[in-house]
Structures are given as C-alpha cells and as structure tokens.
Coordinates of C-alpha atoms and ligand atoms in Angstrom, one line a residue:
M1 CA 11.7 22.1 -6.6
M2 CA 8.7 22.9 -4.5
R3 CA 5.8 20.6 -5.0
K4 CA 2.3 22.0 -5.0
Y5 CA -0.1 20.4 -2.6
R6 CA -3.8 20.5 -3.1
K7 CA -6.6 19.8 -0.7
I8 CA -8.4 16.4 -1.3
R9 CA -11.7 18.3 -1.2
F10 CA -10.8 20.6 -4.1
S11 CA -9.2 17.8 -6.2
M12 CA -12.3 15.7 -5.8
L13 CA -14.6 18.5 -6.7
F14 CA -12.6 19.4 -9.7
Y15 CA -12.4 15.8 -11.0
F16 CA -16.1 15.1 -10.3
I17 CA -17.1 18.3 -12.2
L18 CA -14.7 17.4 -15.0
F19 CA -16.2 13.9 -15.2
S20 CA -19.8 15.3 -15.3
V21 CA -19.0 17.8 -17.9
I22 CA -17.3 15.2 -20.2
T23 CA -20.2 12.8 -19.7
V24 CA -22.8 15.4 -20.5
A25 CA -20.8 16.8 -23.5
C26 CA -20.5 13.3 -24.9
V27 CA -24.3 12.8 -24.6
W28 CA -24.9 16.2 -26.2
I29 CA -22.7 15.6 -29.2
L30 CA -24.0 12.1 -29.8
Q31 CA -27.7 13.1 -29.5
L32 CA -27.5 16.2 -31.6
V33 CA -25.3 14.8 -34.4
F34 CA -26.9 11.4 -34.6
L35 CA -30.5 12.4 -34.0
E36 CA -30.5 15.2 -36.6
G37 CA -28.8 12.9 -39.2
Y38 CA -31.3 10.1 -38.3
Y39 CA -34.4 12.3 -38.8
Q40 CA -33.1 13.8 -42.1
N41 CA -32.5 10.4 -43.4
E42 CA -36.0 9.3 -42.4
R43 CA -37.5 12.3 -44.3
V44 CA -35.6 11.5 -47.4
E45 CA -36.5 7.8 -47.2
T46 CA -40.2 8.6 -46.8
M47 CA -40.1 10.9 -49.8
K48 CA -38.4 8.2 -51.9
K49 CA -41.0 5.7 -50.9
C50 CA -43.8 8.1 -51.8
A51 CA -42.2 8.9 -55.1
T52 CA -41.9 5.2 -56.0
A53 CA -45.5 4.6 -55.1
L54 CA -46.7 7.5 -57.1
K55 CA -44.7 6.5 -60.1
D56 CA -46.4 3.1 -60.0
S57 CA -49.7 4.9 -60.5
A58 CA -48.5 5.9 -64.0
N59 CA -49.3 2.3 -64.7
G60 CA -53.0 2.6 -63.8
V61 CA -52.8 2.6 -60.0
D62 CA -54.8 5.4 -58.4
F63 CA -52.7 8.5 -58.2
A64 CA -55.1 10.3 -55.9
K65 CA -55.0 7.5 -53.3
N66 CA -51.2 7.4 -53.4
E67 CA -51.1 11.2 -53.0
S68 CA -53.3 11.1 -50.0
L69 CA -51.0 8.4 -48.5
S70 CA -48.1 10.8 -49.1
K71 CA -50.0 13.6 -47.4
D72 CA -50.4 11.4 -44.3
S73 CA -46.6 11.1 -44.1
G74 CA -46.3 15.0 -44.3
V75 CA -45.2 15.0 -48.0
S76 CA -46.7 17.4 -50.6
V77 CA -46.9 16.3 -54.2
Y78 CA -46.6 18.4 -57.4
L79 CA -46.3 17.7 -61.1
Y80 CA -44.2 20.0 -63.3
D81 CA -44.3 19.9 -67.1
E82 CA -41.4 19.9 -69.6
N83 CA -41.3 23.7 -69.3
K84 CA -41.0 23.6 -65.6
Q85 CA -44.5 24.9 -65.1
V86 CA -46.6 23.5 -62.3
I87 CA -49.5 21.5 -63.7
Y88 CA -50.7 19.7 -60.6
P89 CA -52.5 20.4 -58.3
D90 CA -54.6 23.0 -60.0
D91 CA -55.1 25.1 -57.0
V92 CA -51.5 25.3 -55.8
A93 CA -50.3 28.6 -54.6
L94 CA -46.6 28.6 -54.5
T95 CA -44.5 31.6 -53.5
E96 CA -41.7 32.9 -55.8
T97 CA -39.0 31.4 -53.6
E98 CA -40.8 28.1 -53.3
N99 CA -41.2 27.9 -57.1
S100 CA -37.5 28.8 -57.7
I101 CA -36.4 26.1 -55.2
I102 CA -38.3 23.5 -57.1
V103 CA -37.1 24.8 -60.5
N104 CA -33.5 24.8 -59.3
T105 CA -33.9 21.2 -58.0
I106 CA -35.3 20.1 -61.4
N107 CA -32.3 21.7 -63.1
D108 CA -30.0 19.9 -60.7
F109 CA -31.9 16.7 -61.4
L110 CA -31.4 17.1 -65.1
K111 CA -27.6 17.6 -64.6
N112 CA -27.5 14.3 -62.7
S113 CA -29.5 12.5 -65.3
E114 CA -28.3 9.0 -64.4
K115 CA -30.1 9.3 -61.0
E116 CA -33.6 8.0 -60.5
H117 CA -34.3 10.5 -57.7
F118 CA -32.6 13.8 -56.9
E119 CA -33.1 15.3 -53.5
I120 CA -31.9 18.3 -51.6
S121 CA -32.3 19.4 -48.0
I122 CA -32.1 23.1 -46.9
S123 CA -31.3 23.3 -43.3
G124 CA -32.3 27.0 -42.9
L125 CA -35.8 26.2 -43.9
K126 CA -36.5 23.3 -41.5
R127 CA -39.8 24.7 -40.5
E128 CA -40.9 25.5 -44.1
R129 CA -42.6 23.1 -46.4
F130 CA -39.6 23.1 -48.7
A131 CA -36.9 22.0 -46.3
F132 CA -36.7 18.7 -48.3
V133 CA -37.4 18.5 -52.0
L134 CA -37.2 15.4 -54.2
V135 CA -37.5 15.3 -58.0
S136 CA -38.1 12.3 -60.2
R137 CA -39.4 11.6 -63.7
Y138 CA -43.1 11.0 -64.2
N139 CA -43.9 10.0 -67.8
G140 CA -42.7 13.1 -69.6
D141 CA -43.2 15.4 -66.6
Y142 CA -41.4 15.9 -63.3
L143 CA -42.8 14.5 -60.1
V144 CA -41.8 16.9 -57.2
L145 CA -42.2 16.0 -53.6
S146 CA -41.5 18.3 -50.7
S147 CA -41.5 18.0 -46.9
S148 CA -40.8 20.2 -44.0
G149 CA -38.4 19.4 -41.1
E150 CA -40.8 20.6 -38.5
K151 CA -40.8 17.2 -36.7
I152 CA -37.0 17.3 -36.5
V153 CA -37.0 20.8 -35.1
E154 CA -39.6 19.9 -32.5
T155 CA -38.0 16.7 -31.5
L156 CA -34.6 18.3 -31.2
G157 CA -36.1 21.1 -29.2
V158 CA -37.5 18.6 -26.7
V159 CA -34.3 16.6 -26.6
R160 CA -32.3 19.8 -26.0
L161 CA -34.5 20.8 -23.1
Q162 CA -34.2 17.4 -21.6
L163 CA -30.4 17.4 -22.0
A164 CA -30.2 20.9 -20.4
L165 CA -32.1 19.5 -17.4
V166 CA -30.0 16.4 -17.2
T167 CA -26.8 18.6 -17.4
V168 CA -27.9 20.7 -14.5
I169 CA -29.0 17.6 -12.5
V170 CA -25.7 15.7 -13.2
L171 CA -23.6 18.7 -12.2
I172 CA -25.5 19.3 -9.0
I173 CA -25.3 15.6 -8.1
G174 CA -21.6 15.6 -9.0
I175 CA -20.9 18.5 -6.8
I176 CA -22.9 17.1 -3.9
L177 CA -21.2 13.7 -4.2
A178 CA -17.8 15.2 -4.5
W179 CA -18.4 17.2 -1.4
Y180 CA -19.8 14.3 0.5
L181 CA -17.0 11.9 -0.5
S182 CA -14.2 14.4 0.0
N183 CA -15.5 15.1 3.4
K184 CA -15.7 11.4 4.2
L185 CA -12.2 11.0 3.0
S186 CA -10.5 14.0 4.4
K187 CA -12.2 14.1 7.8
P188 CA -10.5 10.9 9.1
I189 CA -7.1 12.1 7.7
D190 CA -7.6 15.4 9.6
E191 CA -8.5 13.5 12.7
I192 CA -5.4 11.4 12.4
S193 CA -3.1 14.3 11.8
E194 CA -4.6 16.1 14.7
T195 CA -3.7 13.1 17.0
A196 CA -0.3 12.9 15.4
K197 CA 0.3 16.6 16.2
K198 CA -0.6 16.0 19.8
W199 CA 1.7 13.0 19.9
A200 CA 4.5 15.1 18.4
D201 CA 3.9 17.7 21.1
G202 CA 4.9 15.0 23.7
D203 CA 1.5 13.6 24.7
N204 CA 2.2 9.9 24.8
S205 CA -1.3 9.0 26.0
V206 CA -3.0 9.7 22.6
T207 CA -4.6 6.9 20.7
F208 CA -5.2 7.0 16.9
N209 CA -8.9 6.6 16.3
T210 CA -11.2 7.1 13.3
T211 CA -14.9 7.6 13.0
S212 CA -14.7 6.6 9.4
N213 CA -15.9 3.1 8.4
Y214 CA -13.3 2.7 5.6
Y215 CA -11.2 -0.3 6.0
E216 CA -8.0 1.5 4.9
M217 CA -8.5 4.2 7.6
R218 CA -8.9 1.5 10.2
E219 CA -5.7 -0.2 9.0
L220 CA -3.9 3.1 9.1
T221 CA -4.9 3.9 12.7
D222 CA -4.1 0.4 13.8
T223 CA -0.6 0.7 12.2
L224 CA -0.1 4.1 13.8
N225 CA -1.1 2.8 17.2
F226 CA 1.3 -0.1 16.7
A227 CA 4.1 2.2 15.7
K228 CA 3.3 4.5 18.7
D229 CA 3.5 1.6 21.1
G230 CA 6.8 0.5 19.6
V231 CA 8.3 4.0 19.9
S232 CA 7.0 4.3 23.5
K233 CA 8.5 0.9 24.4
S234 CA 11.8 1.7 22.9
E235 CA 11.8 5.1 24.7
I236 CA 11.2 3.2 28.0
L237 CA 14.0 0.7 27.1
Q238 CA 16.4 3.5 26.2
R239 CA 15.6 5.3 29.5
D240 CA 16.1 2.0 31.5
L241 CA 19.3 1.3 29.6
L242 CA 20.7 4.6 30.5
A243 CA 19.8 4.3 34.1
N244 CA 21.2 0.8 34.3
V245 CA 24.4 1.6 32.5
S246 CA 25.0 4.6 34.8
H247 CA 24.3 2.5 37.8
D248 CA 26.5 -0.3 36.6
L249 CA 29.3 2.1 35.9
K250 CA 28.9 4.0 39.2
T251 CA 29.0 1.0 41.5
P252 CA 32.5 -0.3 40.5
L253 CA 33.8 3.3 40.5
T254 CA 32.5 3.9 44.0
M255 CA 34.2 0.6 45.1
I256 CA 37.4 1.5 43.4
K257 CA 37.5 4.9 45.1
A258 CA 36.5 3.5 48.5
Y259 CA 39.2 0.8 48.4
A260 CA 41.9 3.2 47.1
E261 CA 41.1 5.6 50.0
M262 CA 41.3 2.6 52.3
I263 CA 44.7 1.7 51.1
K264 CA 45.8 5.3 51.4
D265 CA 44.5 5.8 54.9
I266 CA 44.5 2.4 56.6
S267 CA 45.9 -0.7 54.9
G268 CA 48.9 1.0 53.1
E269 CA 51.3 -0.4 55.7
N270 CA 49.6 -3.8 56.1
K271 CA 50.8 -6.0 53.2
S272 CA 48.1 -8.7 53.3
K273 CA 45.2 -6.2 53.7
R274 CA 46.7 -4.0 51.1
E275 CA 46.9 -6.9 48.6
A276 CA 43.3 -7.9 49.3
H277 CA 42.1 -4.3 48.8
T278 CA 44.2 -3.9 45.6
Q279 CA 42.6 -7.1 44.3
V280 CA 39.1 -5.7 44.8
I281 CA 40.2 -2.6 42.8
I282 CA 41.6 -4.8 40.1
D283 CA 38.4 -6.9 40.0
E284 CA 36.2 -3.9 39.8
A285 CA 38.3 -2.4 37.1
D286 CA 38.0 -5.7 35.2
R287 CA 34.2 -5.5 35.5
L288 CA 34.2 -1.9 34.2
T289 CA 36.4 -2.9 31.3
M290 CA 34.1 -5.9 30.5
L291 CA 31.0 -3.7 30.7
V292 CA 32.5 -1.0 28.5
N293 CA 33.7 -3.6 26.0
D294 CA 30.2 -5.2 25.9
I295 CA 28.5 -1.8 25.3
L296 CA 31.0 -1.0 22.5
N297 CA 30.7 -4.4 21.0
L298 CA 26.9 -4.3 20.9
A299 CA 26.9 -0.8 19.5
K300 CA 29.3 -1.9 16.8
L301 CA 27.2 -5.0 16.0
Q302 CA 23.9 -3.2 15.9
S303 CA 25.2 -0.4 13.7
K304 CA 26.1 -3.2 11.2
V305 CA 29.6 -1.9 10.6
D306 CA 30.8 -5.2 11.8
A307 CA 29.2 -7.5 9.3
P308 CA 29.9 -11.3 9.8
E309 CA 32.7 -12.8 7.9
M310 CA 31.3 -16.0 6.6
K311 CA 33.8 -18.8 6.4
E312 CA 33.7 -22.6 6.7
L313 CA 33.8 -23.4 10.4
N314 CA 34.1 -26.6 12.4
L315 CA 31.3 -26.0 14.9
S316 CA 32.2 -29.1 16.9
E317 CA 35.7 -27.9 17.5
L318 CA 34.5 -24.4 18.4
T319 CA 32.0 -25.8 20.9
E320 CA 34.6 -28.0 22.5
R321 CA 36.9 -25.0 22.8
V322 CA 34.2 -22.9 24.6
I323 CA 33.4 -25.8 27.0
A324 CA 37.2 -26.0 27.8
R325 CA 37.1 -22.2 28.6
F326 CA 34.6 -23.0 31.4
E327 CA 36.9 -25.7 32.8
P328 CA 37.9 -23.6 35.9
Y329 CA 34.3 -23.6 37.1
V330 CA 34.1 -27.3 36.7
E331 CA 37.3 -27.8 38.7
T332 CA 37.0 -25.3 41.4
Q333 CA 33.2 -24.7 41.9
G334 CA 31.8 -28.2 41.3
Y335 CA 29.9 -27.4 38.1
K336 CA 29.3 -30.2 35.6
I337 CA 29.1 -29.7 31.9
E338 CA 27.7 -32.7 30.1
N339 CA 29.3 -32.8 26.7
H340 CA 27.2 -34.3 23.8
V341 CA 29.1 -32.7 20.9
A342 CA 29.1 -34.7 17.7
P343 CA 32.4 -34.5 15.9
D344 CA 33.2 -32.5 12.7
L345 CA 30.0 -30.7 12.0
I346 CA 30.8 -27.9 9.5
T347 CA 28.8 -24.7 8.9
M348 CA 29.4 -21.3 7.3
A349 CA 29.7 -18.6 9.9
D350 CA 31.8 -15.9 11.5
E351 CA 34.0 -17.9 13.9
K352 CA 34.7 -15.1 16.4
K353 CA 31.1 -14.1 16.6
I354 CA 29.7 -17.6 16.9
E355 CA 32.3 -18.3 19.6
Q356 CA 31.0 -15.3 21.5
V357 CA 27.4 -16.6 21.1
V358 CA 28.2 -20.1 22.5
Y359 CA 30.3 -18.5 25.2
N360 CA 27.4 -16.2 26.3
L361 CA 24.8 -19.0 26.2
L362 CA 27.0 -21.4 28.1
G363 CA 27.9 -18.7 30.6
N364 CA 24.2 -17.9 31.2
S365 CA 23.4 -21.6 31.7
I366 CA 26.1 -22.0 34.3
N367 CA 24.8 -18.8 36.0
Y368 CA 21.2 -19.8 36.1
T369 CA 21.4 -23.6 36.4
G370 CA 19.8 -25.3 39.5
E371 CA 21.1 -27.1 42.6
D372 CA 22.6 -29.9 40.6
K373 CA 25.0 -27.4 39.0
T374 CA 24.7 -29.4 35.7
V375 CA 24.6 -28.0 32.2
K376 CA 24.2 -30.1 29.1
V377 CA 25.6 -29.1 25.7
Y378 CA 24.3 -30.9 22.6
L379 CA 25.6 -30.5 19.1
S380 CA 24.0 -32.8 16.6
A381 CA 23.3 -33.1 12.9
K382 CA 19.7 -33.0 11.7
N383 CA 19.4 -33.5 8.0
D384 CA 21.0 -30.4 6.5
K385 CA 21.0 -28.6 9.8
I386 CA 23.1 -28.6 12.9
L387 CA 21.4 -28.1 16.2
L388 CA 23.1 -26.6 19.1
E389 CA 21.3 -26.9 22.4
I390 CA 22.5 -25.6 25.8
I391 CA 20.3 -26.9 28.6
D392 CA 20.2 -26.1 32.3
S393 CA 18.1 -27.2 35.2
G394 CA 17.5 -23.8 36.7
K395 CA 14.5 -21.7 37.4
G396 CA 13.7 -21.2 33.8
I397 CA 12.1 -18.2 32.3
T398 CA 8.4 -17.3 32.6
E399 CA 6.5 -16.9 29.4
E400 CA 6.0 -13.2 29.7
N401 CA 9.8 -12.7 30.2
V402 CA 10.9 -14.9 27.2
E403 CA 10.5 -12.0 24.7
G404 CA 12.2 -9.5 27.0
I405 CA 15.4 -11.5 27.7
W406 CA 16.8 -10.7 24.2
E407 CA 16.6 -7.0 24.8
R408 CA 19.3 -5.0 26.4
Y409 CA 18.5 -5.8 30.0
Y410 CA 20.2 -5.4 33.3
R411 CA 19.9 -7.4 36.4
F412 CA 22.5 -6.1 38.7
S413 CA 21.3 -7.4 42.0
E414 CA 22.2 -11.1 41.5
T415 CA 25.6 -10.4 39.9
N416 CA 27.5 -11.3 43.0
T417 CA 25.9 -14.8 43.3
R418 CA 26.7 -15.7 39.8
P419 CA 29.9 -17.6 38.9
V420 CA 30.3 -16.0 35.5
K421 CA 30.1 -12.3 35.5
G422 CA 27.4 -10.9 33.4
T423 CA 26.8 -7.4 32.1
G424 CA 23.1 -7.8 31.2
L425 CA 24.0 -7.4 27.5
G426 CA 24.9 -11.1 26.8
L427 CA 21.7 -12.1 25.1
S428 CA 21.3 -8.9 23.1
I429 CA 24.7 -9.6 21.7
V430 CA 23.7 -13.2 20.9
K431 CA 20.5 -12.0 19.2
T432 CA 22.3 -9.3 17.2
I433 CA 24.9 -11.8 15.9
L434 CA 22.4 -14.6 15.1
D435 CA 20.1 -12.1 13.3
A436 CA 23.1 -10.9 11.3
H437 CA 23.7 -14.5 10.3
N438 CA 20.0 -15.1 9.5
L439 CA 19.9 -18.1 11.8
K440 CA 17.0 -19.6 13.6
Y441 CA 17.3 -19.5 17.4
G442 CA 15.3 -19.4 20.5
V443 CA 14.6 -20.7 24.0
R444 CA 12.3 -23.4 25.2
S445 CA 11.8 -22.9 28.9
K446 CA 9.3 -23.8 31.5
K447 CA 9.3 -22.2 34.9
D448 CA 11.2 -24.3 37.5
F449 CA 12.2 -26.8 34.8
G450 CA 15.2 -25.1 33.4
S451 CA 15.9 -23.6 30.0
N452 CA 16.9 -24.9 26.6
F453 CA 18.6 -22.3 24.4
Y454 CA 19.0 -23.5 20.8
V455 CA 20.5 -22.3 17.6
E456 CA 20.0 -24.0 14.2
F457 CA 23.0 -23.7 11.8
E458 CA 23.1 -24.6 8.1
R459 CA 25.2 -27.7 7.6
V460 CA 27.9 -27.8 5.1
K461 CA 28.6 -31.5 4.2
N462 CA 32.2 -32.5 4.5
E463 CA 33.6 -34.1 1.3
Ligands
ADP501 P1 22.9 -11.3 32.2 O1 24.3 -10.6 32.3 O2 22.0 -10.7 33.2 O3 22.9 -12.7 32.3 P2 21.9 -11.7 29.6 O4 21.6 -10.7 28.5 O5 22.9 -12.7 29.3 O6 22.3 -10.8 30.8 O7 20.5 -12.3 30.0 C1 19.4 -11.5 30.2 C2 18.5 -12.1 31.2 O8 17.9 -13.3 30.7 C3 19.2 -12.6 32.5 O9 19.3 -11.5 33.4 C4 18.3 -13.7 33.0 O10 17.2 -13.1 33.7 C5 17.7 -14.3 31.8 N1 18.4 -15.5 31.4 C6 19.4 -15.7 30.5 N2 19.8 -17.0 30.4 C7 19.1 -17.7 31.3 C8 19.0 -19.1 31.7 N3 19.8 -20.0 31.1 N4 18.1 -19.4 32.6 C9 17.2 -18.5 33.2 N5 17.3 -17.2 32.8 C10 18.2 -16.7 31.9

C-alpha cells in the first residue's frame, strides 16, 4: 500500500489553523450561550425584586418611591384590575400588541395559580419594552412589570464584534506562527537531505551541518557525521584489505611459479637443489592454504553462521595443550615460555574456538617478544572469573595503534623474520570469537615494554 507523504509545512499550517478554529469556536459558544442566559436571568431577577418591593408597599410603604426605583432598573410598572383593564398609570399608552401580551401573561399566571410570580420572555422582542413580562397579585389586582432586553442586545453586539476581531487576529497569528515554525523545522531537514544527496552521489568530503539551533537537529547532524566517518573508515579498510589480500596471495604464487620453472629448467637433474626448491614450493603452498583458511574462517565467524558451542571446558588443560604446540620453537629456536597455569579452572565456552584464540595470542607473543625471547602465560582464578594473560617483552603497541590491531590488518614485510607465520588476520579472529562469547578482553601495552593480552572468562566452580 502506498503511503501518502505530506510536507511538514502544510501539516503544521493545517493543525495550527484547526487549533485556532477550535479555540475560537469554543470561546464563541461559551460566550454566546452563557452570556445570553446570564443576562436574561439578571433581568428576571431584577423584575422579581421590584415586584416584591412593590407588593410590600401594599402595607403602607410608598408605592411611588418603589416605582421610581424600578424605573431606575429599567422596569416599567402597571396595575391591571380584575377585568384585565389597565388602571395604573393613568396616562399609559399601550399598543394593541403590548396590551395583548400582558393580558395573555395574566391568563397564564391564573393557570399557574400556585406560583407567586409568573414571567415570560419573548426573544424576538429583545429591543421592545415587553421582551420580559412578570405578573403577580397586588391586593385584588394584578401587578405587571415589563422590561426590555436592550442591554443584552447591546452587550452581545459588542462581544460579537470583539470575538470577530479576536478570531481574525488568532487566525492570522496562527498562520504566521505555523509558517515560521514549519520553516524553522523543515529548513534544517532540507539542508541535511541536500548534504545526504551529495554524499550519496559519491562526495565523501561533505559534512552534515545545521543552521538551526534545535538540540535534536544538532544531535542528528552529529550522528550522521559519525555514521559517515564510520562508513568512510570501513570503505578504506575494505580497500586496504582487498589490496593486502591480493598482495599476499600474489607473492606466494609468484614464488611457486618461479621455483617450478627453476626446477623445470635448471635443478631438475640436481637432486639436492631440486629438493630445496620443491620445499620452497611446498612452504609457499602451505602459506597460501593458511591464508585462505583464515579468510574463510573469519568470514564464517563474522557472518555468525558459526555460533559458539558452549560447553564446560577445562581452560587449564586447554592452555597447557596450546603451550605444548609451541614446544618446537622452545626446543629449536631458543624461545622460553614461562608457564603459570593454575590447574583445573573450568569455564563455559566453545573449545575449538577458544583454543584458536589462545593459539593466536601466544603465537603473536612469540612473534613480537623482545631479545630475551621470553613469553609468560598466566591463568589464574579471580573470584568468579578466570584471567588469562599472555605477556611478552617486545616493542609493545603504541596507543594510537591499540584500537587498530583488532581490525583485519596486514603487515607483510616482517613475515619472514617471525617464527610463527601470521596472516594479519589473527587478532580479528580473536576479536570475533571473544565478542561472540561476550567476554571481556584487551591489551595493556606500553611502547618498548612489551604487551599484556588478557581475556576474562566466567568461572564455573567445580563440585
Ligand atoms: P599478524 O599476522 O600480523 O600478527 P595479527 O592480527 O595477529 O596479525 O596482529 C595484528 C597486528 O597487531 C600485528 O601485525 C602487530 O603489529 C600487532 N601485534 C599483535 N600482537 C602483538 C604483540 N604481542 N606485540 C606487539 N604487537 C602485536
């Protein structure tokens, strides 16, 4: 299903206008409904108060005074007799309609005889004197009060005008704000996608930048720059790797070809020469095999097809076994491996893979150790951990190189001077295996003081 994408600018505009309209509509409804109700109520209450005051005057209080008070509140006062004829004031001039409104109200009052007052309000006549009429008993006669809704109409008119103004202002401010904010938000995104397009087109020199002062935008550009650096680095590594692999594969092949030709043309008849030359071919073929094996091994490990098979493992025996594998170097080339392996330390791990780790680390130490040709291997228990340390006295690793040594890395030039043949993939294999085991590992090294490669295993207590 295709998703519809909208521009931030239009979404913002839409929601801001919606918000403004809803706010203004709420205010309109509240004002109109409540204000009108409030004023009507006020009119009726005033009339009721006047009626009560006037009725008191039946007991001797001054009617005229109360009437003038009523007038001040915008209320007109009439008296109607039993026959529904106006008897007060004398000079009243009521129209037919006005008179009939009063008579109808008196009739309604009579029908609701249990009520003290009876009032009506006629909304169509808000500006007329008879918008509100109230009838009550006055001795034997009827006291009739009337009032217009002029004030209500006026007030509502003013309120409406104000509301109309507020509506326009709110809408204009809403649109301006939406425009401003959406610009502020979408501009940095546009900038970033512009830079990303350049990058995608192959320009690696771009830097993600933003003119916006939003924290999130700054975070985003930082993250993108970080990702870009990572990708560039891995591109460089990939390129170096390919160059190094090709170089490493080519050199033995050239040697093999050269020696084969030599046997064919020169040394074929000479047994001892032929044997020496054949040996070179065999050694180079071994190197090739080792390199191809390491590449395949690493590829398999990194693609995670080859997950570690966790089993109980006697780390002490394993380490002793690996040390024994290096016995030939001790015997024939004067290397010394100091063995400080504590017995019977058990962990959970993949035996074959850990053996490869220890082998690679010990092989490196022998390769890189110093003049004294000594390597120390420690395996000791530390609370619920087992610590493996392989220490040499060589040149060590400079701080800036410490990170790099775990990457796929080739150093072909020194291969010939090293007793253990390396492919430059040893430590990446170690790293991949230990990461898959979730183990802590690292190297403590100081230039010219040798290196200490260590791995921390979880200890499984023997019963
Ligand atoms: P290599 O086949 O070159 O030894 P590794 O992956 O095993 O490949 O090691 C990568 C690099 O790390 C080595 O080329 C070397 O420069 C450095 N290195 C590894 N172990 C040591 C060590 N014990 N002392 C000094 N440098 C080391």
